[in-house]
CSV table of C-alpha atoms and ligand atoms in Angstrom, one decimal:
chain,number,residue,atom,x,y,z
A,75,UNK,CA,10.1,-98.9,7.0
A,76,UNK,CA,7.6,-96.9,9.6
A,77,UNK,CA,10.2,-97.2,12.4
A,78,UNK,CA,12.4,-94.3,10.7
A,79,UNK,CA,11.6,-90.6,10.5
A,80,UNK,CA,12.9,-90.7,6.4
A,81,UNK,CA,13.3,-93.6,4.1
A,82,UNK,CA,16.4,-91.7,2.9
A,83,UNK,CA,18.5,-88.8,4.0
A,84,UNK,CA,20.8,-87.2,1.3
A,85,UNK,CA,23.6,-84.8,2.2
A,86,UNK,CA,23.9,-81.9,-0.2
A,87,UNK,CA,21.3,-80.1,-2.6
A,88,UNK,CA,23.5,-79.9,-5.6
A,89,UNK,CA,22.6,-81.5,-8.8
A,90,UNK,CA,23.8,-84.9,-7.9
A,91,UNK,CA,22.6,-85.1,-4.2
A,92,UNK,CA,19.0,-83.7,-5.8
A,93,UNK,CA,19.2,-86.2,-8.7
A,94,UNK,CA,19.8,-89.0,-6.1
A,95,UNK,CA,16.9,-87.8,-3.8
A,96,UNK,CA,14.7,-87.7,-7.0
A,97,UNK,CA,15.7,-91.2,-8.0
A,98,UNK,CA,14.7,-92.5,-4.5
A,99,UNK,CA,11.4,-90.5,-4.6
A,100,UNK,CA,10.8,-92.3,-7.8
A,101,UNK,CA,10.8,-95.4,-6.2
A,102,UNK,CA,8.3,-94.5,-3.4
A,103,UNK,CA,10.7,-93.6,-0.9
A,104,UNK,CA,10.3,-90.3,1.6
A,105,UNK,CA,13.4,-88.4,1.0
A,106,UNK,CA,15.2,-85.5,2.9
A,107,UNK,CA,18.0,-83.6,1.3
A,108,UNK,CA,20.0,-81.8,3.8
A,109,UNK,CA,21.7,-78.6,2.5
A,110,UNK,CA,24.1,-76.6,4.6
A,111,UNK,CA,23.6,-73.2,2.2
A,112,UNK,CA,20.6,-71.0,2.5
A,113,UNK,CA,19.7,-71.9,-0.9
A,114,UNK,CA,20.0,-75.1,-3.2
A,115,UNK,CA,22.7,-75.6,-6.0
A,116,UNK,CA,25.3,-73.1,-4.6
A,117,UNK,CA,28.2,-75.2,-4.8
A,118,UNK,CA,30.1,-76.9,-7.7
A,119,UNK,CA,26.6,-77.1,-9.7
A,120,UNK,CA,26.7,-73.3,-9.6
A,121,UNK,CA,30.0,-72.8,-11.0
A,122,UNK,CA,30.6,-74.8,-14.0
A,123,UNK,CA,30.1,-74.6,-17.9
A,124,UNK,CA,26.5,-76.0,-18.0
A,125,UNK,CA,27.3,-78.2,-20.8
A,126,UNK,CA,25.5,-81.4,-21.5
A,127,UNK,CA,28.3,-83.5,-22.6
A,128,UNK,CA,28.2,-86.1,-25.3
A,129,UNK,CA,30.4,-88.7,-23.4
A,130,UNK,CA,33.1,-88.9,-26.2
A,131,UNK,CA,36.4,-89.0,-24.1
A,132,UNK,CA,36.1,-91.4,-21.2
A,133,UNK,CA,37.7,-94.7,-20.8
A,134,UNK,CA,35.7,-97.8,-21.8
A,135,UNK,CA,34.2,-99.4,-18.8
A,136,UNK,CA,34.4,-96.4,-16.6
A,137,UNK,CA,31.4,-95.1,-14.7
A,138,UNK,CA,32.2,-91.7,-16.3
A,139,UNK,CA,31.6,-93.4,-19.8
A,140,UNK,CA,28.6,-95.2,-19.0
A,141,UNK,CA,26.8,-92.3,-16.7
A,142,UNK,CA,27.5,-89.5,-19.0
A,143,UNK,CA,25.9,-91.2,-22.1
A,144,UNK,CA,22.9,-92.5,-19.8
A,145,UNK,CA,22.8,-89.3,-18.1
A,146,UNK,CA,22.6,-87.0,-21.2
A,147,UNK,CA,19.8,-89.2,-22.5
A,148,UNK,CA,18.1,-89.1,-19.4
A,149,UNK,CA,18.8,-85.2,-18.9
A,150,UNK,CA,17.3,-84.0,-22.4
A,151,UNK,CA,14.1,-85.9,-21.7
A,152,UNK,CA,13.7,-84.8,-18.1
A,153,UNK,CA,14.3,-81.0,-19.3
A,154,UNK,CA,11.7,-81.6,-21.9
A,155,UNK,CA,9.2,-82.8,-19.5
A,156,UNK,CA,9.7,-80.0,-17.2
A,157,UNK,CA,10.1,-77.3,-19.7
A,158,UNK,CA,13.6,-76.5,-18.6
A,159,UNK,CA,15.5,-74.3,-21.3
A,160,UNK,CA,18.4,-75.9,-23.2
A,161,UNK,CA,20.3,-75.6,-26.5
A,162,UNK,CA,21.3,-78.8,-28.2
A,163,UNK,CA,23.9,-76.7,-30.1
A,164,UNK,CA,26.2,-79.3,-31.0
A,165,UNK,CA,30.0,-79.3,-30.2
A,166,UNK,CA,33.0,-79.2,-32.7
A,167,UNK,CA,36.2,-80.6,-31.2
A,168,UNK,CA,38.9,-78.8,-33.2
A,169,UNK,CA,42.5,-79.7,-34.3
A,170,UNK,CA,44.1,-76.4,-34.4
A,171,UNK,CA,47.5,-77.7,-35.7
A,172,UNK,CA,48.3,-80.8,-38.1
A,173,UNK,CA,49.8,-83.0,-35.3
A,174,UNK,CA,46.3,-82.8,-33.6
A,175,UNK,CA,44.5,-84.5,-36.4
A,176,UNK,CA,45.5,-87.9,-35.1
A,177,UNK,CA,44.0,-87.2,-31.6
A,178,UNK,CA,40.7,-86.4,-33.3
A,179,UNK,CA,40.7,-90.0,-34.7
A,180,UNK,CA,41.5,-91.6,-31.2
A,181,UNK,CA,38.6,-89.6,-29.7
A,182,UNK,CA,36.1,-90.6,-32.3
A,183,UNK,CA,36.8,-94.1,-31.9
A,184,UNK,CA,36.4,-93.7,-28.2
A,185,UNK,CA,33.1,-91.7,-28.7
A,186,UNK,CA,31.9,-94.7,-31.0
A,187,UNK,CA,33.0,-97.2,-28.4
A,188,UNK,CA,30.8,-95.2,-25.8
A,189,UNK,CA,28.0,-95.4,-28.0
A,190,UNK,CA,27.7,-91.5,-28.6
A,191,UNK,CA,25.3,-90.7,-31.5
A,192,UNK,CA,25.8,-89.1,-34.5
A,193,UNK,CA,29.7,-88.6,-34.1
A,194,UNK,CA,31.1,-87.4,-37.5
A,195,UNK,CA,34.6,-86.3,-38.5
A,196,UNK,CA,34.7,-83.1,-40.9
A,197,UNK,CA,37.2,-81.6,-43.1
A,198,UNK,CA,38.5,-78.0,-42.9
A,199,UNK,CA,36.1,-77.1,-45.8
A,200,UNK,CA,33.2,-78.6,-43.9
A,201,UNK,CA,34.0,-76.5,-40.6
A,202,UNK,CA,34.1,-73.6,-42.6
A,203,UNK,CA,30.8,-74.0,-44.0
A,204,UNK,CA,29.3,-74.4,-40.6
A,205,UNK,CA,31.4,-71.8,-38.8
A,206,UNK,CA,33.2,-69.3,-40.9
A,207,UNK,CA,35.2,-67.7,-38.4
A,208,UNK,CA,36.4,-70.9,-36.9
A,209,UNK,CA,40.2,-71.9,-38.0
A,210,UNK,CA,41.0,-75.5,-37.6
A,211,UNK,CA,42.8,-78.6,-39.7
A,212,UNK,CA,39.6,-80.7,-38.9
A,213,UNK,CA,37.1,-81.3,-36.3
A,214,UNK,CA,34.7,-83.8,-34.8
A,215,UNK,CA,31.1,-82.6,-34.7
A,216,UNK,CA,29.2,-84.0,-31.7
A,217,UNK,CA,25.6,-83.3,-32.5
A,218,UNK,CA,24.2,-84.5,-28.9
A,219,UNK,CA,26.2,-81.8,-27.0
A,220,UNK,CA,24.3,-78.8,-25.4
A,221,UNK,CA,24.0,-76.2,-23.1
A,222,UNK,CA,21.2,-75.9,-20.7
A,223,UNK,CA,19.9,-73.9,-17.4
A,224,UNK,CA,21.3,-76.0,-14.6
A,225,UNK,CA,19.7,-74.0,-11.8
A,226,UNK,CA,16.2,-74.6,-13.5
A,227,UNK,CA,17.0,-78.2,-13.8
A,228,UNK,CA,17.7,-78.4,-9.9
A,229,UNK,CA,14.6,-76.4,-9.0
A,230,UNK,CA,12.6,-79.0,-11.0
A,231,UNK,CA,14.4,-81.9,-9.1
A,232,UNK,CA,13.4,-80.3,-6.0
A,233,UNK,CA,10.0,-79.9,-7.0
A,234,UNK,CA,9.9,-83.6,-7.9
A,235,UNK,CA,11.4,-84.6,-4.4
A,236,UNK,CA,8.7,-82.4,-2.6
A,237,UNK,CA,5.5,-83.5,-4.8
A,238,UNK,CA,6.5,-86.9,-3.8
A,239,UNK,CA,6.3,-86.1,0.0
A,240,UNK,CA,9.9,-85.4,0.4
A,241,UNK,CA,11.8,-82.6,1.7
A,242,UNK,CA,14.8,-80.1,0.8
A,243,UNK,CA,15.9,-78.8,4.0
A,244,UNK,CA,18.4,-75.7,3.6
A,245,UNK,CA,20.6,-74.1,6.2
A,246,UNK,CA,20.6,-77.7,7.7
A,247,UNK,CA,24.6,-78.9,7.7
A,248,UNK,CA,24.8,-82.5,8.3
A,249,UNK,CA,27.1,-82.9,11.0
A,250,UNK,CA,27.4,-86.7,11.7
A,251,UNK,CA,25.8,-90.1,11.2
A,252,UNK,CA,25.8,-93.3,13.5
A,253,UNK,CA,24.8,-96.6,12.0
A,254,UNK,CA,21.8,-98.3,14.0
A,255,UNK,CA,22.2,-101.9,15.1
A,256,UNK,CA,19.7,-103.9,12.7
A,257,UNK,CA,19.9,-101.0,10.0
A,258,UNK,CA,19.6,-97.5,9.3
A,259,UNK,CA,21.2,-94.4,10.6
A,260,UNK,CA,21.1,-91.6,13.2
A,261,UNK,CA,21.9,-88.5,11.5
A,262,UNK,CA,22.7,-85.3,13.4
A,263,UNK,CA,22.3,-81.9,11.7
A,264,UNK,CA,23.4,-78.5,12.9
A,265,UNK,CA,22.2,-74.7,12.0
A,266,UNK,CA,19.5,-72.6,14.0
A,267,UNK,CA,17.7,-75.7,15.0
A,268,UNK,CA,19.9,-78.7,15.6
A,269,UNK,CA,18.3,-81.9,15.3
A,270,UNK,CA,18.4,-85.7,15.2
A,271,UNK,CA,16.6,-87.9,12.9
A,272,UNK,CA,16.7,-91.4,11.8
A,273,UNK,CA,16.7,-93.0,8.2
A,274,UNK,CA,17.0,-96.2,6.7
A,275,UNK,CA,19.2,-95.0,3.8
A,276,UNK,CA,21.8,-92.5,3.7
A,277,UNK,CA,23.6,-91.0,0.6
A,278,UNK,CA,26.5,-88.6,0.8
A,279,UNK,CA,26.7,-86.1,-2.2
A,280,UNK,CA,28.4,-82.9,-0.5
A,281,UNK,CA,30.8,-82.0,-3.5
A,282,UNK,CA,33.9,-80.5,-2.3
A,283,UNK,CA,33.3,-81.7,1.3
A,284,UNK,CA,32.9,-85.4,0.5
A,285,UNK,CA,36.0,-86.4,2.4
A,286,UNK,CA,35.0,-84.4,5.6
A,287,UNK,CA,31.4,-85.6,5.5
A,288,UNK,CA,32.4,-89.4,5.0
A,289,UNK,CA,34.8,-88.8,8.2
A,290,UNK,CA,31.8,-88.0,10.0
A,291,UNK,CA,30.2,-91.2,9.6
A,292,UNK,CA,30.9,-93.4,12.5
A,293,UNK,CA,32.6,-96.8,11.2
A,294,UNK,CA,33.6,-95.5,7.7
A,295,UNK,CA,37.1,-96.9,6.9
A,296,UNK,CA,39.5,-94.0,7.1
A,297,UNK,CA,41.6,-95.9,4.5
A,298,UNK,CA,38.8,-95.9,1.9
A,299,UNK,CA,38.3,-91.9,2.0
A,300,UNK,CA,40.3,-90.9,-1.0
A,301,UNK,CA,42.4,-87.8,-0.8
A,302,UNK,CA,40.8,-84.7,-2.2
A,303,UNK,CA,42.1,-82.0,-4.4
A,304,UNK,CA,40.8,-78.7,-5.8
A,305,UNK,CA,41.2,-78.1,-9.4
A,306,UNK,CA,40.1,-74.6,-9.9
A,307,UNK,CA,38.9,-73.6,-13.4
A,308,UNK,CA,38.6,-69.8,-14.5
A,309,UNK,CA,36.2,-68.3,-17.0
A,310,UNK,CA,36.5,-65.2,-19.3
A,311,UNK,CA,33.4,-63.5,-20.8
A,312,UNK,CA,33.5,-61.8,-24.5
A,313,UNK,CA,32.5,-58.1,-24.9
A,314,UNK,CA,30.8,-58.3,-28.1
A,315,UNK,CA,28.7,-60.9,-30.4
A,316,UNK,CA,29.3,-64.5,-30.0
A,317,UNK,CA,31.3,-65.7,-32.9
A,318,UNK,CA,30.1,-69.3,-33.1
A,319,UNK,CA,26.8,-71.3,-32.8
A,320,UNK,CA,28.4,-74.5,-31.5
A,321,UNK,CA,30.4,-75.3,-28.5
A,322,UNK,CA,34.1,-75.4,-29.6
A,323,UNK,CA,36.8,-77.6,-27.8
A,324,UNK,CA,40.3,-77.9,-28.6
A,325,UNK,CA,41.4,-81.5,-27.8
A,326,UNK,CA,41.3,-82.3,-23.8
A,327,UNK,CA,44.5,-81.1,-21.6
A,328,UNK,CA,45.7,-83.7,-18.9
A,329,UNK,CA,42.8,-83.6,-15.9
A,330,UNK,CA,40.4,-81.6,-18.0
A,331,UNK,CA,38.6,-81.1,-21.1
A,332,UNK,CA,40.3,-77.7,-21.5
A,333,UNK,CA,39.4,-74.2,-22.0
A,334,UNK,CA,36.5,-74.0,-24.4
A,335,UNK,CA,33.9,-71.7,-26.2
A,336,UNK,CA,30.3,-71.6,-25.4
A,337,UNK,CA,27.5,-69.4,-26.3
A,338,UNK,CA,25.1,-69.4,-23.0
A,339,UNK,CA,21.6,-69.4,-23.2
A,340,UNK,CA,21.5,-65.6,-23.0
A,341,UNK,CA,23.5,-65.5,-26.2
A,342,UNK,CA,26.8,-64.2,-24.8
A,343,UNK,CA,30.2,-65.9,-25.6
A,344,UNK,CA,32.0,-67.4,-22.5
A,345,UNK,CA,35.6,-69.0,-22.5
A,346,UNK,CA,37.0,-71.4,-20.0
A,347,UNK,CA,37.6,-73.2,-17.6
A,348,UNK,CA,41.6,-73.6,-17.4
A,349,UNK,CA,42.8,-75.9,-14.9
A,350,UNK,CA,45.1,-74.8,-11.8
A,351,UNK,CA,45.4,-76.8,-8.6
A,352,UNK,CA,44.9,-74.8,-5.6
A,353,UNK,CA,44.9,-75.2,-1.9
A,354,UNK,CA,42.0,-73.3,-0.8
A,355,UNK,CA,38.4,-72.3,-2.1
A,356,UNK,CA,39.7,-69.3,-3.7
A,357,UNK,CA,37.1,-68.0,-6.6
A,358,UNK,CA,38.9,-64.9,-7.6
A,359,UNK,CA,39.9,-64.4,-11.3
A,360,UNK,CA,43.1,-62.6,-12.1
A,361,UNK,CA,42.4,-60.1,-15.0
A,362,UNK,CA,45.9,-60.5,-16.1
A,363,UNK,CA,45.3,-64.1,-17.2
A,364,UNK,CA,43.2,-62.6,-20.0
A,365,UNK,CA,46.3,-62.5,-22.2
A,366,UNK,CA,47.0,-66.2,-21.8
A,367,UNK,CA,43.3,-67.0,-22.6
A,368,UNK,CA,43.5,-64.7,-25.7
A,369,UNK,CA,46.6,-66.5,-27.0
A,370,UNK,CA,44.9,-69.8,-26.5
A,371,UNK,CA,41.7,-68.7,-28.1
A,372,UNK,CA,43.3,-67.2,-31.2
A,373,UNK,CA,44.7,-70.6,-32.0
A,374,UNK,CA,41.1,-71.4,-33.2
A,375,UNK,CA,39.7,-67.9,-33.4
A,376,UNK,CA,42.2,-65.6,-34.8
A,377,UNK,CA,39.4,-62.7,-34.9
A,378,UNK,CA,39.2,-62.4,-31.2
A,379,UNK,CA,39.6,-58.5,-30.8
A,380,UNK,CA,42.4,-57.2,-28.5
A,381,UNK,CA,40.9,-56.3,-25.0
A,382,UNK,CA,37.6,-58.1,-25.6
A,383,UNK,CA,37.9,-60.4,-22.4
A,384,UNK,CA,36.8,-59.5,-19.0
A,385,UNK,CA,37.2,-61.9,-16.0
A,386,UNK,CA,33.9,-63.8,-15.2
A,387,UNK,CA,33.6,-66.3,-12.8
A,388,UNK,CA,35.5,-69.3,-11.2
A,389,UNK,CA,34.7,-73.0,-10.3
A,390,UNK,CA,36.5,-75.5,-8.1
A,391,UNK,CA,36.5,-79.2,-9.4
A,392,UNK,CA,36.2,-82.0,-6.5
A,393,UNK,CA,39.4,-83.8,-7.8
A,394,UNK,CA,40.7,-87.2,-6.5
A,395,UNK,CA,44.1,-86.7,-8.3
A,396,UNK,CA,46.7,-84.0,-8.2
A,397,UNK,CA,48.5,-82.4,-11.0
A,398,UNK,CA,50.9,-85.2,-12.3
A,399,UNK,CA,48.5,-88.2,-11.4
A,400,UNK,CA,46.1,-90.3,-13.5
A,401,UNK,CA,42.7,-88.9,-13.6
A,402,UNK,CA,40.4,-91.3,-11.5
A,403,UNK,CA,36.7,-92.3,-12.1
A,404,UNK,CA,33.8,-91.2,-10.1
A,405,UNK,CA,33.7,-92.9,-6.8
A,406,UNK,CA,30.0,-94.1,-6.1
A,407,UNK,CA,30.8,-96.3,-3.1
A,408,UNK,CA,28.4,-98.7,-1.7
A,409,UNK,CA,28.2,-101.5,1.0
A,410,UNK,CA,30.5,-103.7,-1.1
A,411,UNK,CA,33.3,-101.3,-0.8
A,412,UNK,CA,33.0,-99.9,2.8
A,413,UNK,CA,31.0,-102.5,4.5
A,414,UNK,CA,28.2,-100.2,5.8
A,415,UNK,CA,24.7,-101.6,4.6
A,416,UNK,CA,22.5,-98.7,3.4
A,417,UNK,CA,25.1,-96.1,2.9
A,418,UNK,CA,26.3,-94.8,-0.8
A,419,UNK,CA,29.2,-92.2,-0.3
A,420,UNK,CA,30.3,-90.2,-3.3
A,421,UNK,CA,33.7,-89.0,-4.2
A,422,UNK,CA,35.3,-87.0,-6.9
A,423,UNK,CA,32.0,-86.2,-8.7
A,424,UNK,CA,33.7,-83.4,-11.1
A,425,UNK,CA,32.8,-83.1,-14.9
A,426,UNK,CA,30.9,-84.7,-16.2
A,427,UNK,CA,28.9,-84.8,-13.0
A,428,UNK,CA,26.2,-82.3,-14.1
A,429,UNK,CA,25.6,-84.3,-17.3
A,430,UNK,CA,25.5,-87.5,-15.4
A,431,UNK,CA,23.6,-86.6,-12.6
A,432,UNK,CA,20.2,-88.4,-13.3
A,433,UNK,CA,22.1,-91.8,-14.2
A,434,UNK,CA,24.2,-91.1,-10.9
A,435,UNK,CA,20.9,-91.1,-9.1
A,436,UNK,CA,19.8,-94.5,-10.7
A,437,UNK,CA,23.3,-95.9,-9.8
A,438,UNK,CA,22.9,-94.7,-6.2
A,439,UNK,CA,19.4,-96.5,-6.0
A,440,UNK,CA,21.1,-99.7,-7.4
A,441,UNK,CA,23.6,-99.7,-5.0
A,442,UNK,CA,21.0,-99.4,-2.3
A,443,UNK,CA,19.2,-102.5,-4.0
A,444,UNK,CA,16.3,-100.4,-5.0
A,445,UNK,CA,16.7,-100.8,-8.9
B,1241,LIG,C1,35.0,-75.4,-13.6
B,1241,LIG,C2,34.1,-76.5,-13.8
B,1241,LIG,C3,33.2,-76.8,-14.9
B,1241,LIG,C4,32.4,-77.8,-15.1
B,1241,LIG,N1,31.6,-77.9,-16.3
B,1241,LIG,C5,30.6,-79.0,-16.3
B,1241,LIG,C6,30.1,-79.2,-17.5
B,1241,LIG,O1,29.9,-78.3,-18.5
B,1241,LIG,N2,29.1,-80.2,-17.6
B,1241,LIG,C7,28.9,-81.1,-16.7
B,1241,LIG,O2,28.4,-82.2,-16.7
B,1241,LIG,N3,29.9,-81.1,-15.4
B,1241,LIG,C8,30.7,-80.0,-15.3
B,1241,LIG,N4,31.3,-79.8,-14.0
B,1241,LIG,C9,31.1,-80.8,-13.2
B,1241,LIG,C10,29.8,-80.7,-12.3
B,1241,LIG,O3,29.5,-79.0,-12.3
B,1241,LIG,C11,29.9,-81.4,-11.1
B,1241,LIG,O4,30.1,-82.5,-11.3
B,1241,LIG,C12,28.5,-81.2,-10.2
B,1241,LIG,O5,28.0,-79.9,-10.3
B,1241,LIG,C13,28.8,-81.9,-8.9
B,1241,LIG,O6,27.4,-81.7,-8.2
B,1241,LIG,P1,27.3,-82.2,-6.7
B,1241,LIG,O7,25.8,-82.2,-6.5
B,1241,LIG,O8,28.2,-83.4,-6.5
B,1241,LIG,O9,28.1,-81.1,-5.8
B,1241,LIG,P2,27.6,-79.7,-5.5
B,1241,LIG,O10,26.9,-78.9,-6.4
B,1241,LIG,O11,28.7,-79.1,-5.0
B,1241,LIG,O12,26.7,-79.9,-4.2
B,1241,LIG,C14,27.2,-80.3,-3.2
B,1241,LIG,C15,26.3,-79.8,-1.9
B,1241,LIG,O13,26.5,-80.2,-0.6
B,1241,LIG,C16,26.5,-79.2,0.2
B,1241,LIG,N5,27.2,-79.7,1.3
B,1241,LIG,C17,28.6,-79.9,1.7
B,1241,LIG,N6,28.7,-80.1,2.8
B,1241,LIG,C18,27.6,-80.3,3.5
B,1241,LIG,C19,27.3,-80.8,4.7
B,1241,LIG,N7,28.0,-81.0,5.6
B,1241,LIG,N8,25.8,-80.7,5.2
B,1241,LIG,C20,24.8,-80.2,4.3
B,1241,LIG,N9,25.3,-80.0,2.9
B,1241,LIG,C21,26.5,-79.9,2.5
B,1241,LIG,C22,27.2,-78.1,-0.5
B,1241,LIG,O14,26.8,-76.8,0.3
B,1241,LIG,C23,26.4,-78.0,-2.0
B,1241,LIG,O15,25.6,-77.6,-2.2
B,1241,LIG,C24,32.0,-78.7,-14.1
B,1241,LIG,C25,33.0,-78.5,-12.7
B,1241,LIG,C26,33.9,-77.4,-12.7
B,1241,LIG,C27,34.3,-77.0,-11.2
């Protein structure tokens, strides 16, 4: 492949772009990851819950089901190897009303179909032993769920790409690509030093910009670019001691896993995210929403003191569905879909994208015929 500047160019240095770059580096390819911001991991990968998901809920046969479970297994091994901090604290999915208990059974069945290890149903009394302040009718325990240092993870991925002779180039926006006759791409980048470079393979993992980036690849069929939506999620932080060791999730809402509790690696309690569809990238958190959050949280934690929640941060999910539409799967589109050899375009990499990232990277490599 000596005729190209790089074997592979990846657009976007979030968790998924870096994990894709890592998967290709591991196969001996020289990789350039282009990032428009001045640092890696400033997009969706910096505004999320940092939860390592078990993979309980996703429909049988979906990419989300397969890549979350595989990605989680790969992720724990990667974090161990690179000494990146995590806490495999386990998660409780709680039924806060008797009518929710049946939903737990359905989730348990789906989790077992998805081959999630160690799932257990717990009675009210068993939950009380584990988490005395938690109120619920019953719960599921997912012992493989956890929280981790996602930025440390991305730095480790960058280190791996660079150690293999690749480059992660910041302040370098991708501006467009043209397929070369006979294979490969000419890629145009902007920034302070605009450049043109050639590559055998092109992978686009630009998170919230997926639609715009695909639109700048010559020959990409416009009708295969899915409509994008923004699903905002807000977080509130607890002033005071974290009440639970486990993650606590009520059953999922339509389009998201719902506002949950986590104790972050610094030991502080964080609640969120909710789901609001928005038209613009607005990361503000309205302090008035604290009352809504408090009412919701008290369903499983009646002990939440008054006035203890302060606005924290918000993230925006790159969604492929609107509020009343079914939630689709990840889109990892290779030539079989768009007809352009050597190109993989990712769309709609919302949760559990972080957990799945290493497995998404493997899937990208497979789509390029490099497994
Ligand atoms: C509120 C919320 C909570 C979540 N919680 C979890 C969770 O607990 N666990 C989990 O597994 N997942 C979670 N997710 C999902 C997870 O965060 C995402 O799936 C994942 O971070 C997506 O990574 P990415 O690399 O695709 O996108 P990003 O991190 O957004 O990376 C894309 C990168 O591309 C760059 N870029 C864009 N356009 C260009 C261009 N033209 N040229 C160059 N660079 C460009 C951007 O600057 C950005 O750095 C959550 C998401 C949200 C919003």
